[in-house]
Short mmCIF file of C-alpha atoms and ligand atoms in Angstrom, two decimals:
data_model
loop_
_atom_site.label_atom_id
_atom_site.label_comp_id
_atom_site.label_asym_id
_atom_site.label_seq_id
_atom_site.Cartn_x
_atom_site.Cartn_y
_atom_site.Cartn_z
CA MET A 839 -43.14 -8.35 57.56
CA ALA A 840 -46.15 -6.93 59.06
CA ASN A 841 -46.97 -5.11 62.33
CA ILE A 842 -50.14 -6.29 63.76
CA LEU A 843 -52.36 -4.68 66.33
CA ILE A 844 -55.01 -6.75 68.09
CA THR A 845 -57.51 -5.16 70.40
CA GLY A 846 -59.43 -7.26 72.83
CA ALA A 847 -56.50 -9.71 72.69
CA LEU A 848 -57.16 -11.47 76.05
CA GLY A 849 -60.59 -12.68 75.12
CA GLN A 850 -61.76 -16.12 73.58
CA VAL A 851 -60.90 -15.24 70.04
CA GLY A 852 -57.86 -12.95 70.55
CA SER A 853 -55.90 -15.45 72.62
CA GLU A 854 -56.32 -18.08 69.82
CA LEU A 855 -55.78 -15.70 66.93
CA ILE A 856 -52.14 -14.74 68.15
CA ASP A 857 -51.03 -18.25 67.66
CA PHE A 858 -52.46 -18.48 64.05
CA LEU A 859 -51.03 -15.12 63.24
CA LEU A 860 -47.49 -16.27 64.68
CA ALA A 861 -47.58 -19.44 62.47
CA SER A 862 -48.13 -17.25 59.30
CA TYR A 863 -46.79 -13.61 59.72
CA SER A 864 -43.40 -12.31 60.58
CA GLY A 865 -43.23 -8.98 62.45
CA THR A 866 -44.46 -7.78 65.77
CA ILE A 867 -47.98 -8.49 67.27
CA TYR A 868 -49.14 -5.66 69.57
CA ALA A 869 -51.56 -7.41 71.62
CA THR A 870 -53.93 -4.99 73.57
CA ASP A 871 -56.70 -5.28 75.99
CA ILE A 872 -58.34 -3.06 78.79
CA HIS A 873 -56.73 -5.28 81.63
CA LYS A 874 -53.51 -4.18 83.14
CA GLU A 875 -52.13 -7.79 83.40
CA SER A 876 -51.66 -10.06 80.36
CA THR A 877 -52.61 -13.73 80.56
CA LEU A 878 -50.88 -14.39 77.28
CA LYS A 879 -47.89 -16.86 76.85
CA SER A 880 -44.70 -14.89 76.55
CA ASN A 881 -43.27 -14.82 73.19
CA PRO A 882 -40.51 -12.48 71.64
CA SER A 883 -42.84 -11.46 68.72
CA VAL A 884 -45.82 -10.45 70.94
CA LYS A 885 -45.84 -7.20 72.98
CA TYR A 886 -48.70 -6.51 75.48
CA ALA A 887 -50.09 -3.11 76.08
CA VAL A 888 -53.12 -1.87 77.85
CA LEU A 889 -55.58 -0.11 75.39
CA ASP A 890 -59.17 1.00 76.13
CA VAL A 891 -60.64 1.22 72.62
CA ARG A 892 -63.18 3.99 73.83
CA ASN A 893 -60.18 6.37 74.09
CA ARG A 894 -59.79 7.90 70.68
CA GLU A 895 -56.29 9.36 71.58
CA MET A 896 -54.96 6.02 72.96
CA VAL A 897 -56.13 4.18 69.78
CA GLU A 898 -54.39 6.99 67.43
CA ASN A 899 -51.10 6.76 69.36
CA ILE A 900 -50.81 2.96 69.50
CA ILE A 901 -51.54 2.68 65.86
CA GLY A 902 -49.03 5.63 64.86
CA GLU A 903 -46.28 4.91 67.17
CA ASN A 904 -45.92 1.24 66.28
CA ASP A 905 -46.25 1.58 62.40
CA ILE A 906 -49.23 -0.83 62.37
CA ASP A 907 -50.08 -2.48 58.97
CA GLU A 908 -53.09 -4.55 60.12
CA VAL A 909 -55.39 -4.39 62.89
CA TYR A 910 -57.68 -7.14 64.16
CA HIS A 911 -60.09 -5.18 66.21
CA LEU A 912 -61.76 -7.87 68.54
CA ALA A 913 -62.56 -5.61 71.74
CA SER A 914 -66.41 -5.97 72.38
CA ILE A 915 -69.15 -6.42 74.75
CA LEU A 916 -70.94 -9.70 73.68
CA SER A 917 -74.71 -10.53 73.95
CA ALA A 918 -75.24 -11.57 77.44
CA SER A 919 -72.98 -8.91 79.00
CA GLY A 920 -74.51 -6.34 76.66
CA GLU A 921 -78.01 -6.79 78.07
CA LYS A 922 -76.71 -6.13 81.52
CA ASP A 923 -74.98 -2.76 80.56
CA PRO A 924 -76.37 -1.49 77.15
CA TYR A 925 -74.65 1.80 77.44
CA MET A 926 -71.27 0.12 77.91
CA ALA A 927 -72.07 -2.13 75.00
CA TYR A 928 -72.84 0.96 72.92
CA ASN A 929 -69.56 2.69 73.81
CA VAL A 930 -67.28 -0.30 73.45
CA ASN A 931 -68.92 -1.76 70.25
CA LEU A 932 -69.62 1.54 68.44
CA THR A 933 -67.37 4.30 69.85
CA GLY A 934 -64.46 1.65 69.89
CA THR A 935 -64.95 0.69 66.20
CA VAL A 936 -65.19 4.25 65.00
CA ASN A 937 -62.01 5.04 66.85
CA VAL A 938 -60.37 2.03 65.24
CA LEU A 939 -61.58 2.81 61.73
CA ASN A 940 -60.58 6.63 62.00
CA ALA A 941 -57.12 5.85 63.33
CA SER A 942 -56.67 3.31 60.62
CA VAL A 943 -57.55 5.89 57.86
CA THR A 944 -55.39 8.72 59.48
CA ARG A 945 -52.33 6.39 60.21
CA GLY A 946 -52.42 4.52 56.94
CA VAL A 947 -53.35 0.99 58.13
CA LYS A 948 -53.33 -1.41 55.17
CA LYS A 949 -56.04 -3.83 56.36
CA VAL A 950 -58.45 -4.04 59.08
CA PHE A 951 -60.39 -7.05 60.34
CA ILE A 952 -63.50 -6.68 62.61
CA PRO A 953 -65.78 -9.58 63.36
CA SER A 954 -69.57 -9.31 63.26
CA THR A 955 -71.85 -12.02 64.53
CA ILE A 956 -75.15 -13.91 63.95
CA GLY A 957 -76.58 -11.39 66.54
CA VAL A 958 -77.11 -8.99 63.75
CA PHE A 959 -80.13 -11.14 62.80
CA GLY A 960 -83.47 -10.53 64.45
CA PRO A 961 -86.54 -12.47 65.17
CA GLU A 962 -88.24 -11.73 61.78
CA VAL A 963 -85.43 -13.15 59.63
CA GLN A 964 -86.06 -16.86 58.25
CA LYS A 965 -84.77 -19.34 60.76
CA GLU A 966 -83.14 -21.65 58.19
CA LYS A 967 -80.26 -20.42 56.03
CA ALA A 968 -80.79 -16.77 57.11
CA PRO A 969 -79.57 -14.82 53.87
CA ARG A 970 -76.63 -12.47 54.29
CA ARG A 971 -78.57 -9.50 53.06
CA HIS A 972 -80.82 -9.63 56.05
CA ALA A 973 -83.88 -7.31 56.14
CA SER A 974 -84.50 -7.93 59.90
CA ILE A 975 -83.98 -5.74 62.87
CA PRO A 976 -81.91 -7.11 65.83
CA THR A 977 -83.39 -6.87 69.16
CA THR A 978 -80.32 -6.98 71.45
CA ILE A 979 -78.05 -4.02 72.09
CA TYR A 980 -75.11 -6.32 70.87
CA GLY A 981 -76.97 -6.88 67.61
CA ILE A 982 -77.88 -3.27 67.08
CA THR A 983 -74.36 -2.26 67.66
CA LYS A 984 -72.82 -4.99 65.52
CA ALA A 985 -75.42 -4.37 62.63
CA ALA A 986 -74.32 -0.55 62.90
CA GLY A 987 -70.68 -1.59 62.84
CA GLU A 988 -71.16 -3.60 59.65
CA MET A 989 -72.61 -0.47 57.87
CA LEU A 990 -69.55 1.64 59.24
CA PHE A 991 -67.20 -0.93 57.63
CA GLN A 992 -68.75 -0.44 54.21
CA TYR A 993 -69.03 3.35 54.75
CA TYR A 994 -65.28 3.57 55.45
CA TYR A 995 -64.44 1.36 52.56
CA ASN A 996 -66.54 3.42 50.28
CA LYS A 997 -65.54 6.83 51.55
CA TYR A 998 -62.11 6.45 52.62
CA ASN A 999 -60.94 3.38 50.52
CA ILE A 1000 -59.75 1.45 53.51
CA ASP A 1001 -59.61 -2.36 53.33
CA VAL A 1002 -62.01 -3.46 55.91
CA ARG A 1003 -62.97 -7.17 56.03
CA SER A 1004 -65.37 -8.95 58.25
CA LEU A 1005 -67.00 -12.22 59.14
CA ARG A 1006 -70.24 -12.84 60.95
CA TYR A 1007 -69.05 -15.52 63.16
CA PRO A 1008 -71.60 -17.94 64.71
CA GLY A 1009 -71.20 -19.25 68.25
CA LEU A 1010 -67.50 -20.28 68.55
CA LEU A 1011 -66.51 -23.51 70.31
CA SER A 1012 -62.90 -23.55 71.91
CA TYR A 1013 -61.24 -24.96 74.96
CA LYS A 1014 -58.27 -22.66 75.53
CA VAL A 1015 -59.96 -19.54 76.85
CA ALA A 1016 -63.48 -19.89 78.31
CA PRO A 1017 -66.26 -17.64 76.75
CA THR A 1018 -68.00 -15.66 79.59
CA ALA A 1019 -70.06 -13.01 77.93
CA GLY A 1020 -72.30 -14.52 75.34
CA THR A 1021 -75.41 -16.73 74.67
CA THR A 1022 -73.73 -19.52 72.69
CA ASP A 1023 -71.23 -20.10 75.64
CA TYR A 1024 -73.29 -22.87 76.92
CA ALA A 1025 -71.98 -25.21 74.46
CA VAL A 1026 -68.34 -24.80 75.51
CA ASP A 1027 -69.19 -25.16 79.17
CA MET A 1028 -71.57 -28.27 78.63
CA ILE A 1029 -68.42 -29.97 76.73
CA LYS A 1030 -66.17 -28.92 79.69
CA HIS A 1031 -68.63 -30.44 82.32
CA ALA A 1032 -68.99 -33.58 80.37
CA ALA A 1033 -65.28 -34.08 80.19
CA SER A 1034 -64.56 -33.32 83.85
CA GLY A 1035 -67.27 -35.91 84.80
CA ASN A 1036 -69.74 -33.33 86.19
CA SER A 1037 -73.51 -32.82 85.28
CA TYR A 1038 -74.43 -29.51 83.72
CA GLU A 1039 -77.23 -26.94 84.25
CA CYS A 1040 -78.17 -25.30 80.83
CA TYR A 1041 -79.58 -21.85 80.68
CA LEU A 1042 -81.10 -22.66 77.26
CA LYS A 1043 -83.98 -24.78 76.55
CA ASP A 1044 -83.11 -28.27 75.10
CA ASP A 1045 -84.37 -27.52 71.57
CA THR A 1046 -82.73 -24.08 70.95
CA ARG A 1047 -80.83 -24.59 67.71
CA LEU A 1048 -78.06 -22.20 66.95
CA PRO A 1049 -75.31 -22.04 64.27
CA MET A 1050 -71.67 -22.83 65.40
CA MET A 1051 -68.10 -23.47 64.39
CA TYR A 1052 -64.88 -24.70 65.92
CA MET A 1053 -62.07 -22.13 66.72
CA PRO A 1054 -59.36 -23.71 64.29
CA ASP A 1055 -61.99 -23.18 61.42
CA ALA A 1056 -62.90 -19.76 62.48
CA MET A 1057 -59.14 -18.59 62.57
CA ASN A 1058 -58.28 -20.27 59.27
CA SER A 1059 -61.30 -18.75 57.61
CA THR A 1060 -60.24 -15.25 59.12
CA LEU A 1061 -56.74 -15.54 57.82
CA HIS A 1062 -58.21 -16.96 54.39
CA LEU A 1063 -60.38 -13.83 54.17
CA MET A 1064 -57.47 -11.54 55.16
CA THR A 1065 -54.97 -12.90 52.42
CA ALA A 1066 -57.68 -13.13 49.69
CA PRO A 1067 -57.14 -10.64 46.84
CA ALA A 1068 -58.99 -7.43 47.40
CA GLU A 1069 -60.91 -7.72 44.17
CA ASN A 1070 -62.49 -11.04 45.56
CA ILE A 1071 -63.96 -9.29 48.54
CA ARG A 1072 -67.25 -8.15 47.21
CA VAL A 1073 -69.08 -8.00 50.40
CA ARG A 1074 -67.80 -5.03 52.51
CA THR A 1075 -70.48 -5.39 55.30
CA SER A 1076 -69.74 -8.87 56.70
CA TYR A 1077 -69.81 -12.46 55.30
CA ASN A 1078 -72.03 -15.23 56.80
CA VAL A 1079 -69.96 -18.20 57.98
CA MET A 1080 -70.84 -21.23 60.06
CA SER A 1081 -70.06 -24.99 60.14
CA TYR A 1082 -73.01 -26.81 61.76
CA SER A 1083 -76.23 -26.24 63.79
CA PHE A 1084 -77.08 -28.15 66.89
CA THR A 1085 -79.43 -27.96 69.93
CA PRO A 1086 -78.24 -28.26 73.52
CA ARG A 1087 -80.18 -31.86 73.52
CA GLU A 1088 -78.23 -32.84 70.35
CA LEU A 1089 -75.12 -31.73 72.14
CA GLU A 1090 -75.88 -33.69 75.21
CA ASN A 1091 -76.54 -36.85 73.24
CA GLU A 1092 -73.15 -36.39 71.40
CA LEU A 1093 -71.60 -35.99 74.80
CA ARG A 1094 -73.25 -39.12 76.23
CA GLU A 1095 -71.27 -41.29 73.65
CA LEU A 1096 -68.09 -40.12 75.26
CA ASN A 1097 -69.41 -40.13 78.82
CA PRO A 1098 -72.46 -42.35 79.10
CA GLU A 1099 -72.94 -40.95 82.91
CA PHE A 1100 -73.41 -37.31 81.65
CA ARG A 1101 -76.71 -35.65 82.51
CA VAL A 1102 -78.07 -32.13 81.93
CA VAL A 1103 -80.72 -30.20 83.54
CA TYR A 1104 -82.51 -27.35 81.53
CA LYS A 1105 -83.12 -24.15 83.44
CA PRO A 1106 -83.58 -21.36 80.80
CA ASP A 1107 -82.68 -17.83 81.96
CA PHE A 1108 -82.61 -14.36 80.38
CA ARG A 1109 -80.34 -15.56 77.53
CA GLN A 1110 -83.21 -17.73 76.08
CA SER A 1111 -84.92 -14.61 74.46
CA ILE A 1112 -81.51 -13.67 72.99
CA ALA A 1113 -81.02 -17.16 71.41
CA ASP A 1114 -84.76 -17.13 70.22
CA SER A 1115 -84.10 -14.03 68.26
CA TRP A 1116 -81.33 -15.70 66.26
CA PRO A 1117 -81.56 -17.87 63.16
CA TRP A 1118 -80.93 -21.72 63.39
CA SER A 1119 -78.55 -21.63 60.32
CA ILE A 1120 -77.12 -18.82 58.01
CA ASP A 1121 -76.46 -18.91 54.12
CA VAL A 1122 -72.73 -19.00 53.50
CA THR A 1123 -72.84 -19.05 49.62
CA ASP A 1124 -71.15 -15.81 49.26
CA ALA A 1125 -68.15 -16.77 51.35
CA ILE A 1126 -67.75 -19.92 49.39
CA ASN A 1127 -68.04 -18.15 45.99
CA ASP A 1128 -65.80 -15.11 46.85
CA TRP A 1129 -62.83 -16.69 48.85
CA GLU A 1130 -63.55 -20.43 48.97
CA PHE A 1131 -64.76 -20.78 52.58
CA LYS A 1132 -64.37 -24.32 53.58
CA PRO A 1133 -64.40 -25.38 57.31
CA VAL A 1134 -63.21 -28.86 58.00
CA PHE A 1135 -64.49 -29.96 61.41
CA ASP A 1136 -67.99 -31.42 61.74
CA LEU A 1137 -69.71 -31.51 65.23
CA LYS A 1138 -68.53 -35.03 66.01
CA ASN A 1139 -64.88 -34.13 65.39
CA THR A 1140 -65.19 -30.90 67.18
CA VAL A 1141 -66.80 -32.43 70.28
CA SER A 1142 -64.20 -35.27 70.41
CA ASP A 1143 -61.40 -32.98 70.04
CA MET A 1144 -62.44 -30.53 72.68
CA PHE A 1145 -63.58 -33.40 75.03
CA GLN A 1146 -60.03 -35.07 74.71
CA ASN A 1147 -58.33 -31.66 75.33
CA TYR A 1148 -60.38 -30.96 78.42
CA ARG A 1149 -59.61 -34.48 79.82
CA LYS A 1150 -55.90 -34.01 79.17
CA PHE A 1151 -55.96 -30.65 81.02
CA SER A 1152 -57.74 -32.03 83.96
CA GLU A 1153 -55.51 -34.98 84.14
CA LYS A 1154 -52.55 -32.57 84.27
CA LEU A 1155 -54.35 -30.82 87.22
CA ASN A 1156 -55.41 -34.04 89.12
CA PRO A 1157 -52.87 -36.86 87.87
CA PRO A 1158 -54.21 -40.42 88.25
CA ASP A 1159 -52.57 -42.11 91.46
P1 NAD B 1483 -64.56 -11.81 74.67
O1 NAD B 1483 -65.61 -11.31 75.61
O2 NAD B 1483 -64.00 -13.33 75.11
O3 NAD B 1483 -63.25 -10.90 74.56
C1 NAD B 1483 -63.60 -9.36 74.31
C2 NAD B 1483 -62.24 -8.59 74.89
O4 NAD B 1483 -62.50 -7.33 74.75
C3 NAD B 1483 -62.05 -9.07 76.26
O5 NAD B 1483 -60.71 -9.64 76.62
C4 NAD B 1483 -62.28 -7.79 77.05
O6 NAD B 1483 -61.52 -7.40 78.19
C5 NAD B 1483 -62.02 -6.77 75.87
N1 NAD B 1483 -62.55 -5.53 75.99
C6 NAD B 1483 -63.75 -5.08 76.60
N2 NAD B 1483 -64.06 -3.68 76.69
C7 NAD B 1483 -62.78 -3.27 76.15
C8 NAD B 1483 -62.35 -1.98 75.91
N3 NAD B 1483 -63.17 -0.91 76.27
N4 NAD B 1483 -61.16 -1.64 75.45
C9 NAD B 1483 -60.30 -2.75 75.13
N5 NAD B 1483 -60.63 -4.02 75.19
C10 NAD B 1483 -61.90 -4.20 75.79
O7 NAD B 1483 -65.01 -11.92 73.25
P2 NAD B 1483 -64.59 -12.74 72.05
O8 NAD B 1483 -65.43 -14.11 72.04
O9 NAD B 1483 -63.09 -13.05 71.96
O10 NAD B 1483 -65.21 -12.01 70.74
C11 NAD B 1483 -64.25 -11.24 69.93
C12 NAD B 1483 -64.87 -10.57 68.72
O11 NAD B 1483 -65.50 -11.72 68.00
C13 NAD B 1483 -65.92 -9.79 69.16
O12 NAD B 1483 -66.18 -8.76 68.07
C14 NAD B 1483 -67.36 -10.55 69.04
O13 NAD B 1483 -68.37 -9.80 68.71
C15 NAD B 1483 -66.96 -11.36 67.93
N6 NAD B 1483 -67.79 -12.74 68.10
C16 NAD B 1483 -67.36 -13.83 68.95
C17 NAD B 1483 -68.06 -14.94 69.02
C18 NAD B 1483 -67.81 -16.00 69.91
O14 NAD B 1483 -68.66 -17.08 70.00
N7 NAD B 1483 -66.85 -15.74 70.68
C19 NAD B 1483 -69.29 -15.05 68.07
C20 NAD B 1483 -69.43 -14.13 67.08
C21 NAD B 1483 -68.79 -12.83 67.13
C1 AKB B 1484 -72.81 -14.50 71.68
O1 AKB B 1484 -73.23 -15.47 72.06
O2 AKB B 1484 -72.84 -13.33 72.12
C2 AKB B 1484 -71.56 -14.69 70.84
C3 AKB B 1484 -72.05 -14.32 69.51
C4 AKB B 1484 -72.76 -15.51 68.71
O3 AKB B 1484 -71.79 -13.39 68.91
N1 AKB B 1484 -70.90 -16.01 71.02
#
């Protein structure tokens, strides 16, 4: 029995994490986000509440009043939205994280999960198998706030002995809730367009290689990390995780096997320079050694599963005559 708080629960990750937590935990999930209306499926074990993580008092109250055991802090401003409003990114990503960490200490939370990102790497890092202990400086506000966040996780662990755990997610691929705020989102959008029979205009160059992972693997890895014995978690900043890397052109070719008519036009925008500052792949050795990280989906299986699911969904909306 554990009471769980999720911040940013209506986003791409939060809305999927809820189902994974429901399958493995009993207790109540307090799903929170800044929006007044919830878009979540109703479930007797899930209670929705409005929470702005920038508001210290609100964060303290929700954790204290509901006897929260574990926090999954997902509220964040991602890379593309961050460049449009760096001040907002700073406040949500850093003030929000400090508020969650402080309240977790004062209210006796047992475990905290806060994801980091490949965005913590900057252009100077080696492109292939970027090492977890990166010596590089991120150039986006998203990366800067997330890199500082990672240091705060370790600081709070060392100073207050709070069990904070983190994964540096790569671009996450999923079909349930569309990503709208990042740089890796093109991949989801391209698969969706191919499945619905439309052509696609891609905002990255065709040869931009980035590390990625399918959502079920990201969620299983998160739960795996969170249930591993504390003594196995040697890394208290954040673990590198990824499944595969590909370029937009390679994804286009993969999709053409499922829809031979599919076409992509490449028109890079401001997100190109963000993508160019990130590595092509990252070294996952520590995650394998410490808690047996083992994703199961390769690119082919991911693309085919997402394609079929998008097809099913569009057939439901437009049933064949
Ligand atoms: P998202 O943008 O889909 O969701 C973020 C949620 O945070 C949104 O629902 C938004 O309404 C909410 N939010 C924004 N400001 C808030 C505030 N002030 N108070 C409370 N809620 C607020 O993002 P996501 O993809 O679900 O990302 C979740 C976490 O995973 C983030 O920490 C992100 O950095 C990390 N991550 C995601 C990816 C990915 O590909 N999706 C990759 C790497 C890391
Ligand atoms: C983004 O593109 O901003 C995210 C991420 C890799 O952190 N998907």
